[in-house]
């Protein structure tokens, strides 16, 4: 029986009877050293999934692995160090992942988070939020298609807006050259992830693409200022969620039988109308992305300050 059918026939991910099924899954998580990514890793480690954590700092990766081991009896946990803000580093990280695992059952994209008050460029000359929260996801998924296709139930999950942001068109000023505000670039990357989910679903129908909007979650991204911290620890607790709640949603999305598509907190489905709309938008974003990547190839001219 295929794993998908066995999920349907057996109890939920939280039940001990599920463990052997989750146990068979190999899962890569970026942004696994903090916040929701680490919470998802711990939740999945508890159910004994084989995990490969991706982080930009070796000591923080080792600490995340130790946290997972403290909550789990299993030993199949490892990490890859990769700063995902440049295309070369994403591809090197992907090469390391490819060398370690022949099959990938779920890829969770959570690297991202906090962005500086001033517009900041990566080593590729790209705006940081665009590079990290959109482009790295595009490049990493495309680089890992072969091991994903080797799974009988492959899934790619981006954590962004769950479809709540996009209005069905590609934002102009992709890299916020004209107008930069740190909170706006986060919303913009959510739009891009919505379009990315639709585009990759269309191009790779053999893979399940999921877009999860966790709501407002208490992580270092949202609690970056002392005022925000006080607010989230008091009144804000009433309408925000813990990283563990979001991590539990993600663990379920990576392992339980859920249709591909857009999800909100507690895995509620609230699919906006535009999602069914004009494919021209996501195809246009793909063309722009491929053109940008082509210009970043060695020998294709200066690699700084490329307009999107
Ligand atoms: N929190 C929310 O309410 C919320 C809502 C909607 C969407 N999201 C999105 O969900 C994702 C995770 O958010 P979070 O709140 O859990 O964030 P978080 O607690 O700040 O964690 C972000 C993770 O990304 C890693 N990271 C940052 N820059 C990186 C880089 N250059 N290369 C590789 N890894 C890098 C961080 O590594 P370090 O440990 O080294 O810092 C950390 O593991 C983000 O994309 C965020 O925009 C968050």
mmCIF file of C-alpha atoms and ligand atoms in Angstrom:
data_model
loop_
_atom_site.group_PDB
_atom_site.id
_atom_site.type_symbol
_atom_site.label_atom_id
_atom_site.label_comp_id
_atom_site.label_asym_id
_atom_site.label_seq_id
_atom_site.Cartn_x
_atom_site.Cartn_y
_atom_site.Cartn_z
ATOM 1 C CA UNK A 1 0.000 0.000 0.000
ATOM 2 C CA UNK A 2 1.315 3.492 -0.867
ATOM 3 C CA UNK A 3 2.279 5.715 2.055
ATOM 4 C CA UNK A 4 -0.514 8.173 1.189
ATOM 5 C CA UNK A 5 -3.145 5.406 1.501
ATOM 6 C CA UNK A 6 -1.596 4.158 4.715
ATOM 7 C CA UNK A 7 -1.805 7.659 6.210
ATOM 8 C CA UNK A 8 -5.485 7.746 5.384
ATOM 9 C CA UNK A 9 -6.021 4.347 6.965
ATOM 10 C CA UNK A 10 -4.115 5.025 10.157
ATOM 11 C CA UNK A 11 -4.388 7.484 13.037
ATOM 12 C CA UNK A 12 -3.028 11.070 12.914
ATOM 13 C CA UNK A 13 0.564 12.202 13.201
ATOM 14 C CA UNK A 14 0.127 12.776 16.927
ATOM 15 C CA UNK A 15 -0.653 9.097 17.514
ATOM 16 C CA UNK A 16 2.005 6.507 18.320
ATOM 17 C CA UNK A 17 0.629 4.216 15.591
ATOM 18 C CA UNK A 18 1.739 6.763 13.041
ATOM 19 C CA UNK A 19 5.376 6.657 14.019
ATOM 20 C CA UNK A 20 6.501 3.960 11.627
ATOM 21 C CA UNK A 21 5.045 5.865 8.679
ATOM 22 C CA UNK A 22 6.610 9.218 9.602
ATOM 23 C CA UNK A 23 9.773 7.259 10.352
ATOM 24 C CA UNK A 24 10.060 6.419 6.663
ATOM 25 C CA UNK A 25 10.114 10.052 5.600
ATOM 26 C CA UNK A 26 13.274 12.041 4.899
ATOM 27 C CA UNK A 27 12.735 15.759 5.447
ATOM 28 C CA UNK A 28 14.927 18.805 4.800
ATOM 29 C CA UNK A 29 14.148 21.991 6.747
ATOM 30 C CA UNK A 30 15.733 25.380 6.077
ATOM 31 C CA UNK A 31 15.617 28.001 8.822
ATOM 32 C CA UNK A 32 15.761 25.079 11.242
ATOM 33 C CA UNK A 33 17.906 26.842 13.844
ATOM 34 C CA UNK A 34 15.182 29.060 15.284
ATOM 35 C CA UNK A 35 11.494 29.904 15.426
ATOM 36 C CA UNK A 36 8.970 27.820 13.516
ATOM 37 C CA UNK A 37 11.625 25.860 11.610
ATOM 38 C CA UNK A 38 13.210 24.570 14.799
ATOM 39 C CA UNK A 39 9.798 23.856 16.322
ATOM 40 C CA UNK A 40 8.831 21.858 13.217
ATOM 41 C CA UNK A 41 12.137 19.943 13.405
ATOM 42 C CA UNK A 42 11.502 18.998 17.042
ATOM 43 C CA UNK A 43 7.921 17.924 16.263
ATOM 44 C CA UNK A 44 9.123 15.748 13.377
ATOM 45 C CA UNK A 45 12.056 14.344 15.375
ATOM 46 C CA UNK A 46 9.573 13.225 18.040
ATOM 47 C CA UNK A 47 7.928 11.116 15.353
ATOM 48 C CA UNK A 48 11.303 9.853 14.218
ATOM 49 C CA UNK A 49 11.419 11.307 10.723
ATOM 50 C CA UNK A 50 14.905 11.350 9.222
ATOM 51 C CA UNK A 51 15.908 15.035 9.280
ATOM 52 C CA UNK A 52 18.496 17.162 7.531
ATOM 53 C CA UNK A 53 18.509 20.651 9.031
ATOM 54 C CA UNK A 54 19.859 23.609 7.056
ATOM 55 C CA UNK A 55 21.305 26.634 8.859
ATOM 56 C CA UNK A 56 23.814 29.371 8.196
ATOM 57 C CA UNK A 57 25.855 28.879 11.364
ATOM 58 C CA UNK A 58 27.498 25.599 12.401
ATOM 59 C CA UNK A 59 27.173 26.159 16.157
ATOM 60 C CA UNK A 60 23.475 27.023 15.825
ATOM 61 C CA UNK A 61 22.942 23.923 13.639
ATOM 62 C CA UNK A 62 24.597 21.750 16.283
ATOM 63 C CA UNK A 63 22.440 23.350 18.984
ATOM 64 C CA UNK A 64 19.281 22.675 16.906
ATOM 65 C CA UNK A 65 20.284 19.018 16.418
ATOM 66 C CA UNK A 66 20.908 18.726 20.185
ATOM 67 C CA UNK A 67 17.454 20.225 20.884
ATOM 68 C CA UNK A 68 15.851 17.698 18.542
ATOM 69 C CA UNK A 69 17.761 14.815 20.152
ATOM 70 C CA UNK A 70 16.619 15.961 23.584
ATOM 71 C CA UNK A 71 13.019 15.398 22.432
ATOM 72 C CA UNK A 72 13.502 12.224 20.447
ATOM 73 C CA UNK A 73 14.884 8.712 20.692
ATOM 74 C CA UNK A 74 16.056 8.710 17.116
ATOM 75 C CA UNK A 75 19.567 9.414 15.870
ATOM 76 C CA UNK A 76 18.966 10.107 12.170
ATOM 77 C CA UNK A 77 19.521 13.843 12.426
ATOM 78 C CA UNK A 78 22.136 15.805 10.595
ATOM 79 C CA UNK A 79 22.712 19.287 9.277
ATOM 80 C CA UNK A 80 24.083 21.242 6.337
ATOM 81 C CA UNK A 81 25.633 24.665 6.803
ATOM 82 C CA UNK A 82 24.535 27.081 4.069
ATOM 83 C CA UNK A 83 23.898 30.814 4.039
ATOM 84 C CA UNK A 84 20.983 30.921 1.637
ATOM 85 C CA UNK A 85 21.276 34.585 0.717
ATOM 86 C CA UNK A 86 23.371 34.010 -2.421
ATOM 87 C CA UNK A 87 22.620 31.747 -5.360
ATOM 88 C CA UNK A 88 26.036 30.064 -5.271
ATOM 89 C CA UNK A 89 25.662 29.235 -1.583
ATOM 90 C CA UNK A 90 22.164 27.822 -2.192
ATOM 91 C CA UNK A 91 23.543 25.619 -4.975
ATOM 92 C CA UNK A 92 26.460 24.445 -2.789
ATOM 93 C CA UNK A 93 23.994 23.614 -0.005
ATOM 94 C CA UNK A 94 21.853 21.729 -2.524
ATOM 95 C CA UNK A 95 24.905 19.794 -3.746
ATOM 96 C CA UNK A 96 25.647 18.732 -0.172
ATOM 97 C CA UNK A 97 22.057 17.641 0.355
ATOM 98 C CA UNK A 98 22.143 15.676 -2.938
ATOM 99 C CA UNK A 99 25.319 13.921 -1.815
ATOM 100 C CA UNK A 100 23.688 12.830 1.442
ATOM 101 C CA UNK A 101 20.175 11.741 0.519
ATOM 102 C CA UNK A 102 18.951 9.878 -2.559
ATOM 103 C CA UNK A 103 15.290 10.530 -1.746
ATOM 104 C CA UNK A 104 13.540 13.566 -0.330
ATOM 105 C CA UNK A 105 9.977 13.264 0.952
ATOM 106 C CA UNK A 106 9.453 16.827 2.149
ATOM 107 C CA UNK A 107 11.331 20.103 1.759
ATOM 108 C CA UNK A 108 10.309 22.851 4.197
ATOM 109 C CA UNK A 109 11.387 26.406 3.369
ATOM 110 C CA UNK A 110 11.599 28.603 6.456
ATOM 111 C CA UNK A 111 14.884 30.498 6.101
ATOM 112 C CA UNK A 112 14.067 34.164 6.337
ATOM 113 C CA UNK A 113 12.744 36.389 9.013
ATOM 114 C CA UNK A 114 14.134 39.710 10.074
ATOM 115 C CA UNK A 115 15.356 42.338 7.642
ATOM 116 C CA UNK A 116 17.341 45.510 8.301
ATOM 117 C CA UNK A 117 15.769 48.965 8.404
ATOM 118 C CA UNK A 118 18.008 49.956 5.465
ATOM 119 C CA UNK A 119 17.824 48.242 2.075
ATOM 120 C CA UNK A 120 20.635 45.669 2.054
ATOM 121 C CA UNK A 121 22.239 43.883 -0.889
ATOM 122 C CA UNK A 122 23.530 40.319 -0.897
ATOM 123 C CA UNK A 123 26.832 39.202 -2.430
ATOM 124 C CA UNK A 124 24.912 38.833 -5.722
ATOM 125 C CA UNK A 125 23.833 42.477 -5.548
ATOM 126 C CA UNK A 126 20.193 41.504 -4.897
ATOM 127 C CA UNK A 127 17.897 42.911 -2.226
ATOM 128 C CA UNK A 128 18.203 40.621 0.802
ATOM 129 C CA UNK A 129 14.530 39.755 1.446
ATOM 130 C CA UNK A 130 13.920 39.017 -2.236
ATOM 131 C CA UNK A 131 17.078 36.866 -2.385
ATOM 132 C CA UNK A 132 16.475 34.940 0.833
ATOM 133 C CA UNK A 133 12.707 34.583 1.072
ATOM 134 C CA UNK A 134 11.944 34.078 -2.609
ATOM 135 C CA UNK A 135 14.911 33.383 -4.883
ATOM 136 C CA UNK A 136 16.650 30.879 -2.584
ATOM 137 C CA UNK A 137 13.390 28.885 -2.360
ATOM 138 C CA UNK A 138 13.032 28.851 -6.145
ATOM 139 C CA UNK A 139 16.646 27.741 -6.675
ATOM 140 C CA UNK A 140 16.761 25.153 -3.867
ATOM 141 C CA UNK A 141 13.545 23.448 -4.940
ATOM 142 C CA UNK A 142 14.642 23.284 -8.586
ATOM 143 C CA UNK A 143 18.022 21.838 -7.508
ATOM 144 C CA UNK A 144 16.344 19.097 -5.439
ATOM 145 C CA UNK A 145 13.774 17.909 -7.985
ATOM 146 C CA UNK A 146 15.501 14.554 -8.579
ATOM 147 C CA UNK A 147 15.424 13.335 -4.945
ATOM 148 C CA UNK A 148 11.884 14.726 -4.592
ATOM 149 C CA UNK A 149 10.799 12.698 -7.623
ATOM 150 C CA UNK A 150 12.319 9.613 -5.998
ATOM 151 C CA UNK A 151 9.707 9.870 -3.218
ATOM 152 C CA UNK A 152 6.277 8.325 -3.634
ATOM 153 C CA UNK A 153 4.657 11.297 -1.881
ATOM 154 C CA UNK A 154 6.941 14.328 -2.321
ATOM 155 C CA UNK A 155 6.004 17.678 -0.828
ATOM 156 C CA UNK A 156 7.479 21.174 -0.891
ATOM 157 C CA UNK A 157 6.215 23.569 1.763
ATOM 158 C CA UNK A 158 6.886 27.312 1.819
ATOM 159 C CA UNK A 159 6.031 29.307 4.913
ATOM 160 C CA UNK A 160 4.716 32.690 3.815
ATOM 161 C CA UNK A 161 1.195 34.069 3.626
ATOM 162 C CA UNK A 162 -0.866 30.992 2.781
ATOM 163 C CA UNK A 163 -2.261 32.807 -0.238
ATOM 164 C CA UNK A 164 -3.492 35.733 1.822
ATOM 165 C CA UNK A 165 -1.396 38.441 0.197
ATOM 166 C CA UNK A 166 -1.253 38.198 -3.551
ATOM 167 C CA UNK A 167 -3.828 39.866 -5.732
ATOM 168 C CA UNK A 168 -2.893 37.899 -8.800
ATOM 169 C CA UNK A 169 -0.173 40.053 -10.317
ATOM 170 C CA UNK A 170 3.603 40.284 -10.050
ATOM 171 C CA UNK A 171 4.580 43.234 -7.847
ATOM 172 C CA UNK A 172 6.544 45.880 -9.703
ATOM 173 C CA UNK A 173 9.785 47.006 -8.083
ATOM 174 C CA UNK A 174 10.561 43.380 -7.164
ATOM 175 C CA UNK A 175 13.671 44.323 -5.236
ATOM 176 C CA UNK A 176 12.294 47.459 -3.590
ATOM 177 C CA UNK A 177 14.695 49.804 -5.344
ATOM 178 C CA UNK A 178 12.220 52.699 -5.329
ATOM 179 C CA UNK A 179 10.617 52.176 -1.951
ATOM 180 C CA UNK A 180 12.115 50.046 0.830
ATOM 181 C CA UNK A 181 10.447 49.368 4.179
ATOM 182 C CA UNK A 182 11.435 46.217 6.077
ATOM 183 C CA UNK A 183 7.827 45.201 6.777
ATOM 184 C CA UNK A 184 6.784 45.795 3.152
ATOM 185 C CA UNK A 185 9.522 43.526 1.809
ATOM 186 C CA UNK A 186 8.199 40.720 4.010
ATOM 187 C CA UNK A 187 4.679 41.190 2.573
ATOM 188 C CA UNK A 188 6.149 41.361 -0.923
ATOM 189 C CA UNK A 189 7.994 38.091 -0.451
ATOM 190 C CA UNK A 190 4.696 36.512 0.686
ATOM 191 C CA UNK A 191 3.143 37.585 -2.642
ATOM 192 C CA UNK A 192 6.092 36.090 -4.524
ATOM 193 C CA UNK A 193 5.781 32.815 -2.589
ATOM 194 C CA UNK A 194 2.075 32.649 -3.438
ATOM 195 C CA UNK A 195 2.901 32.983 -7.127
ATOM 196 C CA UNK A 196 5.810 30.545 -6.771
ATOM 197 C CA UNK A 197 3.509 27.897 -5.282
ATOM 198 C CA UNK A 198 1.105 28.198 -8.205
ATOM 199 C CA UNK A 199 3.894 28.200 -10.775
ATOM 200 C CA UNK A 200 5.717 25.176 -9.379
ATOM 201 C CA UNK A 201 2.422 23.271 -8.936
ATOM 202 C CA UNK A 202 1.767 23.803 -12.626
ATOM 203 C CA UNK A 203 5.265 22.916 -13.769
ATOM 204 C CA UNK A 204 5.853 19.917 -11.515
ATOM 205 C CA UNK A 205 2.472 18.199 -11.051
ATOM 206 C CA UNK A 206 4.186 15.071 -9.706
ATOM 207 C CA UNK A 207 5.127 17.023 -6.554
ATOM 208 C CA UNK A 208 2.724 18.457 -3.947
ATOM 209 C CA UNK A 209 3.341 22.174 -3.385
ATOM 210 C CA UNK A 210 2.027 23.716 -0.172
ATOM 211 C CA UNK A 211 1.940 27.324 0.985
ATOM 212 C CA UNK A 212 1.400 27.771 4.711
ATOM 213 C CA UNK A 213 0.493 31.093 6.353
ATOM 214 C CA UNK A 214 1.021 30.591 10.096
ATOM 215 C CA UNK A 215 -0.697 33.793 11.274
ATOM 216 C CA UNK A 216 1.289 36.021 13.612
ATOM 217 C CA UNK A 217 3.817 33.846 15.442
ATOM 218 C CA UNK A 218 5.981 34.860 18.416
ATOM 219 C CA UNK A 219 9.500 34.462 17.029
ATOM 220 C CA UNK A 220 12.543 36.678 16.839
ATOM 221 C CA UNK A 221 11.176 38.008 13.547
ATOM 222 C CA UNK A 222 8.068 39.492 15.118
ATOM 223 C CA UNK A 223 9.589 40.254 18.541
ATOM 224 C CA UNK A 224 12.492 42.243 17.188
ATOM 225 C CA UNK A 225 11.957 45.404 19.254
ATOM 226 C CA UNK A 226 11.630 45.674 23.077
ATOM 227 C CA UNK A 227 8.136 47.184 22.657
ATOM 228 C CA UNK A 228 7.061 44.284 20.433
ATOM 229 C CA UNK A 229 8.474 41.796 22.941
ATOM 230 C CA UNK A 230 6.482 43.299 25.822
ATOM 231 C CA UNK A 231 3.340 43.428 23.691
ATOM 232 C CA UNK A 232 3.635 39.826 22.497
ATOM 233 C CA UNK A 233 4.308 38.588 26.016
ATOM 234 C CA UNK A 234 1.207 40.333 27.393
ATOM 235 C CA UNK A 235 -1.928 41.344 25.469
ATOM 236 C CA UNK A 236 -0.471 40.120 22.172
ATOM 237 C CA UNK A 237 -0.475 36.526 23.435
ATOM 238 C CA UNK A 238 -4.236 36.502 22.980
ATOM 239 C CA UNK A 239 -4.135 36.690 19.221
ATOM 240 C CA UNK A 240 -0.685 35.381 18.309
ATOM 241 C CA UNK A 241 0.602 31.814 18.132
ATOM 242 C CA UNK A 242 3.635 30.048 19.526
ATOM 243 C CA UNK A 243 6.358 28.628 17.267
ATOM 244 C CA UNK A 244 5.352 25.205 18.619
ATOM 245 C CA UNK A 245 1.775 25.590 17.353
ATOM 246 C CA UNK A 246 3.027 26.529 13.893
ATOM 247 C CA UNK A 247 5.671 23.778 14.053
ATOM 248 C CA UNK A 248 2.952 21.212 14.800
ATOM 249 C CA UNK A 249 0.955 22.411 11.763
ATOM 250 C CA UNK A 250 4.052 22.071 9.603
ATOM 251 C CA UNK A 251 4.843 18.582 10.889
ATOM 252 C CA UNK A 252 1.293 17.517 9.992
ATOM 253 C CA UNK A 253 1.509 19.144 6.570
ATOM 254 C CA UNK A 254 4.764 17.299 5.883
ATOM 255 C CA UNK A 255 3.478 13.887 6.926
ATOM 256 C CA UNK A 256 -0.312 13.585 6.994
ATOM 257 C CA UNK A 257 -2.650 13.287 4.011
ATOM 258 C CA UNK A 258 -3.414 16.869 3.026
ATOM 259 C CA UNK A 259 -4.187 18.031 -0.483
ATOM 260 C CA UNK A 260 -1.559 20.301 -1.976
ATOM 261 C CA UNK A 261 -2.355 24.019 -1.915
ATOM 262 C CA UNK A 262 -2.778 26.936 0.461
ATOM 263 C CA UNK A 263 -3.247 26.630 4.231
ATOM 264 C CA UNK A 264 -3.655 28.968 7.194
ATOM 265 C CA UNK A 265 -3.241 28.512 10.971
ATOM 266 C CA UNK A 266 -4.438 25.103 12.247
ATOM 267 C CA UNK A 267 -4.355 24.022 8.588
ATOM 268 C CA UNK A 268 -7.582 25.805 7.757
ATOM 269 C CA UNK A 269 -8.078 26.218 4.042
ATOM 270 C CA UNK A 270 -8.998 29.734 3.003
ATOM 271 C CA UNK A 271 -8.149 29.901 -0.649
ATOM 272 C CA UNK A 272 -8.488 33.369 -2.222
ATOM 273 C CA UNK A 273 -10.249 33.687 -5.592
ATOM 274 C CA UNK A 274 -7.227 35.010 -7.426
ATOM 275 C CA UNK A 275 -5.458 31.671 -6.932
ATOM 276 C CA UNK A 276 -7.692 30.244 -9.645
ATOM 277 C CA UNK A 277 -7.099 33.307 -11.824
ATOM 278 C CA UNK A 278 -4.713 34.278 -14.553
ATOM 279 C CA UNK A 279 -1.681 31.978 -14.891
ATOM 280 C CA UNK A 280 0.069 34.804 -16.750
ATOM 281 C CA UNK A 281 1.113 36.298 -13.395
ATOM 282 C CA UNK A 282 3.062 33.320 -12.087
ATOM 283 C CA UNK A 283 4.481 32.522 -15.517
ATOM 284 C CA UNK A 284 5.716 36.112 -15.815
ATOM 285 C CA UNK A 285 7.420 35.884 -12.421
ATOM 286 C CA UNK A 286 9.113 32.648 -13.517
ATOM 287 C CA UNK A 287 10.395 34.310 -16.709
ATOM 288 C CA UNK A 288 11.730 37.266 -14.719
ATOM 289 C CA UNK A 289 13.370 34.905 -12.226
ATOM 290 C CA UNK A 290 15.025 32.797 -14.942
ATOM 291 C CA UNK A 291 16.280 35.957 -16.669
ATOM 292 C CA UNK A 292 17.747 37.175 -13.396
ATOM 293 C CA UNK A 293 19.449 33.826 -12.726
ATOM 294 C CA UNK A 294 20.875 33.796 -16.249
ATOM 295 C CA UNK A 295 22.411 37.207 -15.613
ATOM 296 C CA UNK A 296 24.019 35.890 -12.429
ATOM 297 C CA UNK A 297 25.790 33.073 -14.278
ATOM 298 C CA UNK A 298 29.585 33.484 -14.433
ATOM 299 C CA UNK A 299 30.685 35.310 -17.576
ATOM 300 C CA UNK A 300 27.367 37.083 -18.046
ATOM 301 C CA UNK A 301 28.618 40.509 -16.986
ATOM 302 C CA UNK A 302 28.716 42.459 -13.724
ATOM 303 C CA UNK A 303 27.040 40.675 -10.818
ATOM 304 C CA UNK A 304 26.051 43.684 -8.781
ATOM 305 C CA UNK A 305 22.971 45.879 -8.628
ATOM 306 C CA UNK A 306 20.952 43.960 -11.163
ATOM 307 C CA UNK A 307 17.499 45.369 -11.680
ATOM 308 C CA UNK A 308 14.745 42.762 -11.397
HETATM 309 N N1 LIG B 1 6.745 34.837 12.562
HETATM 310 C C1 LIG B 1 5.662 35.115 11.844
HETATM 311 O O1 LIG B 1 4.651 35.621 12.364
HETATM 312 C C2 LIG B 1 5.646 34.777 10.366
HETATM 313 C C3 LIG B 1 4.437 34.928 9.675
HETATM 314 C C4 LIG B 1 4.386 34.593 8.302
HETATM 315 C C5 LIG B 1 5.531 34.119 7.660
HETATM 316 N N2 LIG B 1 6.698 34.004 8.361
HETATM 317 C C6 LIG B 1 7.877 33.505 7.629
HETATM 318 O O2 LIG B 1 8.240 32.235 8.159
HETATM 319 C C7 LIG B 1 9.655 32.033 8.023
HETATM 320 C C8 LIG B 1 10.243 31.643 9.376
HETATM 321 O O3 LIG B 1 9.963 32.709 10.264
HETATM 322 P P1 LIG B 1 10.254 32.681 11.832
HETATM 323 O O4 LIG B 1 9.338 33.704 12.406
HETATM 324 O O5 LIG B 1 10.238 31.281 12.356
HETATM 325 O O6 LIG B 1 11.731 33.281 11.822
HETATM 326 P P2 LIG B 1 12.971 33.175 12.815
HETATM 327 O O7 LIG B 1 12.579 32.657 14.167
HETATM 328 O O8 LIG B 1 13.648 34.487 12.731
HETATM 329 O O9 LIG B 1 13.876 32.063 12.097
HETATM 330 C C9 LIG B 1 14.405 32.315 10.840
HETATM 331 C C10 LIG B 1 15.330 31.196 10.468
HETATM 332 O O10 LIG B 1 15.924 31.530 9.197
HETATM 333 C C11 LIG B 1 17.347 31.433 9.325
HETATM 334 N N3 LIG B 1 18.053 32.338 8.436
HETATM 335 C C12 LIG B 1 18.034 33.691 8.437
HETATM 336 N N4 LIG B 1 18.862 34.174 7.491
HETATM 337 C C13 LIG B 1 19.414 33.099 6.866
HETATM 338 C C14 LIG B 1 20.351 32.935 5.809
HETATM 339 N N5 LIG B 1 20.907 33.996 5.203
HETATM 340 N N6 LIG B 1 20.685 31.692 5.418
HETATM 341 C C15 LIG B 1 20.147 30.602 6.036
HETATM 342 N N7 LIG B 1 19.260 30.685 7.056
HETATM 343 C C16 LIG B 1 18.905 31.919 7.454
HETATM 344 C C17 LIG B 1 17.603 31.791 10.779
HETATM 345 O O11 LIG B 1 18.907 31.390 11.147
HETATM 346 P P3 LIG B 1 19.624 31.926 12.500
HETATM 347 O O12 LIG B 1 19.156 31.005 13.586
HETATM 348 O O13 LIG B 1 21.075 31.770 12.177
HETATM 349 O O14 LIG B 1 19.196 33.338 12.703
HETATM 350 C C18 LIG B 1 16.480 31.024 11.458
HETATM 351 O O15 LIG B 1 16.790 29.653 11.546
HETATM 352 C C19 LIG B 1 10.202 33.344 7.462
HETATM 353 O O16 LIG B 1 10.339 33.221 6.073
HETATM 354 C C20 LIG B 1 9.113 34.360 7.811
HETATM 355 O O17 LIG B 1 9.084 35.471 6.927
HETATM 356 C C21 LIG B 1 6.792 34.319 9.693
#
